[in-house]
Amino acid sequence: MKVCGLTGGIGMGKSAAAGFFLKRGACVIDTDEIARQLVRPGQPALDEIKKQFGGEAISSTGELKRDKLARIIFADNAARQKLEAILHPRIRELWLAQIETWRKENCKLAVVVIPLLFETQAESQFDKIICVACSAANQQKRLSERGWTPEQIQQRIAAQMPVGQKIARSDFVVWTDGAIDSHEEQIGRIIASL
């Protein structure tokens, strides 16, 4: 089984790329989805977040107020590091376990979507690393379409390694400025070369 890490900057098309890998038969897991599962009501990670950040980040129904927590952590690097210390080890444990399950199931190609792949020093876990990237102008446009303010966009971009560094450290790059069909074609070429 080939195991690939899929990374890239925020708003650059990682989810679309993951969908194309899935469509072509790859086994795919997204660490953002794992993170969402870990912060559901009743999960130990959510209890730790409440202890660390107080009740203001938790709704009256016991759910994480993602927007509130984002405002806290993207404005304060120390707060973001505390959140990452709660979530990242749990996330890694779960995607590593999924890879082992796929090995037993004879999956031919496994893809793990990790936005912070290099930042969490996960690269040694992969046979190949694929970076999804686009121009800064397209990234800004896509993130603005999510309803984020320029300040929110800048905070999130600043929280990640610059995409140029991710590109330089990756084995493959999927450039997502063009038509969506070209993204899928690039992924097809990558799969064929593995």
mmCIF file of C-alpha atoms in Angstrom:
data_model
loop_
_atom_site.group_PDB
_atom_site.id
_atom_site.type_symbol
_atom_site.label_atom_id
_atom_site.label_comp_id
_atom_site.label_asym_id
_atom_site.label_seq_id
_atom_site.Cartn_x
_atom_site.Cartn_y
_atom_site.Cartn_z
ATOM 1 C CA MET A 1 0.000 0.000 0.000
ATOM 2 C CA LYS A 2 1.192 3.481 -0.862
ATOM 3 C CA VAL A 3 0.468 6.055 1.829
ATOM 4 C CA CYS A 4 0.303 9.691 0.769
ATOM 5 C CA GLY A 5 -0.046 12.815 2.835
ATOM 6 C CA LEU A 6 -2.137 15.564 1.244
ATOM 7 C CA THR A 7 -1.466 19.073 2.475
ATOM 8 C CA GLY A 8 -1.649 22.677 1.338
ATOM 9 C CA GLY A 9 -2.676 26.113 2.443
ATOM 10 C CA ILE A 10 -6.107 27.002 3.731
ATOM 11 C CA GLY A 11 -8.631 27.531 0.937
ATOM 12 C CA MET A 12 -6.396 25.986 -1.705
ATOM 13 C CA GLY A 13 -8.534 22.976 -2.627
ATOM 14 C CA LYS A 14 -7.512 20.108 -0.349
ATOM 15 C CA SER A 15 -11.092 18.883 0.113
ATOM 16 C CA ALA A 16 -11.756 18.875 -3.629
ATOM 17 C CA ALA A 17 -8.480 17.035 -4.220
ATOM 18 C CA ALA A 18 -9.372 14.471 -1.552
ATOM 19 C CA GLY A 19 -12.685 13.923 -3.302
ATOM 20 C CA PHE A 20 -10.902 13.210 -6.576
ATOM 21 C CA PHE A 21 -8.614 10.673 -4.883
ATOM 22 C CA LEU A 22 -11.667 9.004 -3.342
ATOM 23 C CA LYS A 23 -13.432 8.965 -6.719
ATOM 24 C CA ARG A 24 -10.411 7.174 -8.198
ATOM 25 C CA GLY A 25 -10.479 4.427 -5.567
ATOM 26 C CA ALA A 26 -8.138 5.719 -2.884
ATOM 27 C CA CYS A 27 -8.894 5.274 0.804
ATOM 28 C CA VAL A 28 -9.110 8.818 2.208
ATOM 29 C CA ILE A 29 -9.274 10.289 5.700
ATOM 30 C CA ASP A 30 -9.361 14.008 6.508
ATOM 31 C CA THR A 31 -7.851 15.153 9.795
ATOM 32 C CA ASP A 32 -10.192 18.160 9.888
ATOM 33 C CA GLU A 33 -13.081 15.686 10.081
ATOM 34 C CA ILE A 34 -11.298 13.777 12.842
ATOM 35 C CA ALA A 35 -10.899 17.053 14.742
ATOM 36 C CA ARG A 36 -14.629 17.757 14.416
ATOM 37 C CA GLN A 37 -15.419 14.308 15.832
ATOM 38 C CA LEU A 38 -13.033 14.820 18.753
ATOM 39 C CA VAL A 39 -14.832 17.970 19.899
ATOM 40 C CA ARG A 40 -18.361 16.576 19.929
ATOM 41 C CA PRO A 41 -20.242 16.723 23.237
ATOM 42 C CA GLY A 42 -19.100 14.028 25.635
ATOM 43 C CA GLN A 43 -15.653 13.633 24.084
ATOM 44 C CA PRO A 44 -12.654 13.953 26.455
ATOM 45 C CA ALA A 45 -10.966 16.502 24.164
ATOM 46 C CA LEU A 46 -13.960 18.829 24.486
ATOM 47 C CA ASP A 47 -13.731 18.584 28.275
ATOM 48 C CA GLU A 48 -10.045 19.527 28.099
ATOM 49 C CA ILE A 49 -10.858 22.471 25.821
ATOM 50 C CA LYS A 50 -13.475 23.658 28.317
ATOM 51 C CA LYS A 51 -10.935 23.428 31.158
ATOM 52 C CA GLN A 52 -8.305 25.267 29.123
ATOM 53 C CA PHE A 53 -10.450 27.991 27.539
ATOM 54 C CA GLY A 54 -13.407 28.227 29.895
ATOM 55 C CA GLY A 55 -17.090 27.878 29.306
ATOM 56 C CA GLU A 56 -17.246 30.763 26.849
ATOM 57 C CA ALA A 57 -16.138 28.369 24.090
ATOM 58 C CA ILE A 58 -18.939 25.889 24.858
ATOM 59 C CA SER A 59 -22.630 26.438 24.073
ATOM 60 C CA SER A 60 -25.484 25.866 26.525
ATOM 61 C CA THR A 61 -26.116 22.532 24.748
ATOM 62 C CA GLY A 62 -22.515 21.432 25.378
ATOM 63 C CA GLU A 63 -21.278 21.958 21.827
ATOM 64 C CA LEU A 64 -18.065 23.709 20.861
ATOM 65 C CA LYS A 65 -18.542 27.272 19.668
ATOM 66 C CA ARG A 66 -16.094 26.938 16.789
ATOM 67 C CA ASP A 67 -16.264 30.614 15.794
ATOM 68 C CA LYS A 68 -15.615 31.758 19.361
ATOM 69 C CA LEU A 69 -12.689 29.387 19.812
ATOM 70 C CA ALA A 70 -11.269 30.427 16.426
ATOM 71 C CA ARG A 71 -11.319 34.086 17.491
ATOM 72 C CA ILE A 72 -9.374 33.145 20.616
ATOM 73 C CA ILE A 73 -6.750 30.884 19.084
ATOM 74 C CA PHE A 74 -6.030 32.824 15.909
ATOM 75 C CA ALA A 75 -5.453 36.003 17.905
ATOM 76 C CA ASP A 76 -3.092 34.309 20.385
ATOM 77 C CA ASN A 77 -0.321 31.892 19.353
ATOM 78 C CA ALA A 78 0.011 30.501 22.890
ATOM 79 C CA ALA A 79 -3.707 29.697 22.974
ATOM 80 C CA ARG A 80 -3.467 28.010 19.561
ATOM 81 C CA GLN A 81 -0.546 25.904 20.775
ATOM 82 C CA LYS A 82 -2.570 24.821 23.828
ATOM 83 C CA LEU A 83 -5.447 23.730 21.590
ATOM 84 C CA GLU A 84 -3.057 21.901 19.259
ATOM 85 C CA ALA A 85 -1.525 20.106 22.259
ATOM 86 C CA ILE A 86 -5.002 18.823 23.133
ATOM 87 C CA LEU A 87 -6.041 17.788 19.623
ATOM 88 C CA HIS A 88 -2.987 16.903 17.530
ATOM 89 C CA PRO A 89 -1.839 13.785 19.442
ATOM 90 C CA ARG A 90 -5.386 12.390 19.369
ATOM 91 C CA ILE A 91 -5.772 13.196 15.677
ATOM 92 C CA ARG A 92 -2.469 11.505 14.832
ATOM 93 C CA GLU A 93 -3.369 8.399 16.829
ATOM 94 C CA LEU A 94 -6.639 8.044 14.905
ATOM 95 C CA TRP A 95 -5.252 8.520 11.392
ATOM 96 C CA LEU A 96 -2.354 6.165 12.099
ATOM 97 C CA ALA A 97 -4.850 3.548 13.302
ATOM 98 C CA GLN A 98 -6.887 4.065 10.121
ATOM 99 C CA ILE A 99 -3.799 3.471 7.979
ATOM 100 C CA GLU A 100 -3.204 0.170 9.790
ATOM 101 C CA THR A 101 -6.827 -0.853 9.211
ATOM 102 C CA TRP A 102 -6.450 -0.074 5.510
ATOM 103 C CA ARG A 103 -3.260 -2.176 5.352
ATOM 104 C CA LYS A 104 -5.203 -5.151 6.683
ATOM 105 C CA GLU A 105 -7.960 -4.471 4.144
ATOM 106 C CA ASN A 106 -5.413 -4.412 1.275
ATOM 107 C CA CYS A 107 -6.128 -0.825 0.295
ATOM 108 C CA LYS A 108 -3.790 0.037 -2.584
ATOM 109 C CA LEU A 109 -3.602 3.814 -2.040
ATOM 110 C CA ALA A 110 -4.217 5.640 1.233
ATOM 111 C CA VAL A 111 -4.449 9.424 1.393
ATOM 112 C CA VAL A 112 -4.418 11.343 4.672
ATOM 113 C CA VAL A 113 -5.444 14.996 4.411
ATOM 114 C CA ILE A 114 -3.395 16.978 6.938
ATOM 115 C CA PRO A 115 -3.414 20.763 6.561
ATOM 116 C CA LEU A 116 -0.575 21.056 9.103
ATOM 117 C CA LEU A 117 1.402 18.027 7.855
ATOM 118 C CA PHE A 118 4.819 19.689 7.979
ATOM 119 C CA GLU A 119 3.991 21.791 11.023
ATOM 120 C CA THR A 120 3.226 18.599 12.984
ATOM 121 C CA GLN A 121 6.327 16.785 11.644
ATOM 122 C CA ALA A 122 4.230 14.006 10.122
ATOM 123 C CA GLU A 123 6.150 13.684 6.849
ATOM 124 C CA SER A 124 8.060 10.542 7.889
ATOM 125 C CA GLN A 125 4.764 8.614 7.968
ATOM 126 C CA PHE A 126 4.236 8.925 4.200
ATOM 127 C CA ASP A 127 5.643 7.403 1.041
ATOM 128 C CA LYS A 128 4.807 10.582 -0.885
ATOM 129 C CA ILE A 129 3.520 14.037 -0.009
ATOM 130 C CA ILE A 130 1.167 15.982 -2.250
ATOM 131 C CA CYS A 131 0.681 19.711 -1.829
ATOM 132 C CA VAL A 132 -2.468 21.407 -3.112
ATOM 133 C CA ALA A 133 -1.783 25.060 -3.924
ATOM 134 C CA CYS A 134 -3.092 28.102 -5.736
ATOM 135 C CA SER A 135 -2.177 31.740 -6.168
ATOM 136 C CA ALA A 136 -2.479 34.099 -3.201
ATOM 137 C CA ALA A 137 -5.182 36.034 -5.083
ATOM 138 C CA ASN A 138 -7.313 32.915 -5.541
ATOM 139 C CA GLN A 139 -6.763 31.910 -1.937
ATOM 140 C CA GLN A 140 -7.930 35.327 -0.722
ATOM 141 C CA LYS A 141 -10.976 35.162 -2.999
ATOM 142 C CA ARG A 142 -11.961 31.674 -1.812
ATOM 143 C CA LEU A 143 -11.592 32.587 1.844
ATOM 144 C CA SER A 144 -13.551 35.824 1.362
ATOM 145 C CA GLU A 145 -16.343 33.720 -0.156
ATOM 146 C CA ARG A 146 -16.502 31.858 3.172
ATOM 147 C CA GLY A 147 -17.534 35.153 4.743
ATOM 148 C CA TRP A 148 -14.250 35.761 6.529
ATOM 149 C CA THR A 149 -12.915 39.256 7.121
ATOM 150 C CA PRO A 150 -9.465 40.238 5.819
ATOM 151 C CA GLU A 151 -8.190 40.016 9.408
ATOM 152 C CA GLN A 152 -9.563 36.485 9.858
ATOM 153 C CA ILE A 153 -8.017 35.442 6.561
ATOM 154 C CA GLN A 154 -4.631 36.855 7.493
ATOM 155 C CA GLN A 155 -4.693 35.210 10.934
ATOM 156 C CA ARG A 156 -5.408 31.788 9.470
ATOM 157 C CA ILE A 157 -2.800 32.084 6.719
ATOM 158 C CA ALA A 158 -0.217 33.257 9.280
ATOM 159 C CA ALA A 159 -0.957 30.192 11.443
ATOM 160 C CA GLN A 160 0.351 27.876 8.716
ATOM 161 C CA MET A 161 3.698 27.345 7.065
ATOM 162 C CA PRO A 162 3.952 29.445 3.874
ATOM 163 C CA VAL A 163 2.665 27.438 0.929
ATOM 164 C CA GLY A 164 5.925 27.966 -0.979
ATOM 165 C CA GLN A 165 7.746 26.024 1.727
ATOM 166 C CA LYS A 166 5.120 23.268 1.607
ATOM 167 C CA ILE A 167 5.532 23.034 -2.176
ATOM 168 C CA ALA A 168 9.326 22.816 -1.842
ATOM 169 C CA ARG A 169 9.049 19.941 0.642
ATOM 170 C CA SER A 170 6.421 17.959 -1.296
ATOM 171 C CA ASP A 171 6.846 15.249 -3.917
ATOM 172 C CA PHE A 172 3.897 16.440 -6.023
ATOM 173 C CA VAL A 173 1.934 19.667 -6.426
ATOM 174 C CA VAL A 174 -1.678 20.011 -7.567
ATOM 175 C CA TRP A 175 -2.137 23.579 -8.823
ATOM 176 C CA THR A 176 -5.770 24.594 -8.383
ATOM 177 C CA ASP A 177 -5.987 27.956 -10.149
ATOM 178 C CA GLY A 178 -7.407 26.426 -13.323
ATOM 179 C CA ALA A 179 -10.642 24.654 -14.133
ATOM 180 C CA ILE A 180 -11.712 21.901 -11.752
ATOM 181 C CA ASP A 181 -11.200 19.313 -14.518
ATOM 182 C CA SER A 182 -7.495 20.150 -14.567
ATOM 183 C CA HIS A 183 -7.248 19.410 -10.835
ATOM 184 C CA GLU A 184 -8.674 15.952 -11.419
ATOM 185 C CA GLU A 185 -6.319 15.381 -14.374
ATOM 186 C CA GLN A 186 -3.314 16.309 -12.220
ATOM 187 C CA ILE A 187 -4.445 13.850 -9.556
ATOM 188 C CA GLY A 188 -4.892 11.155 -12.192
ATOM 189 C CA ARG A 189 -1.278 11.696 -13.308
ATOM 190 C CA ILE A 190 -0.057 11.496 -9.714
ATOM 191 C CA ILE A 191 -1.933 8.239 -9.089
ATOM 192 C CA ALA A 192 -0.542 6.762 -12.320
ATOM 193 C CA SER A 193 3.025 7.584 -11.214
ATOM 194 C CA LEU A 194 2.732 5.983 -7.765
#
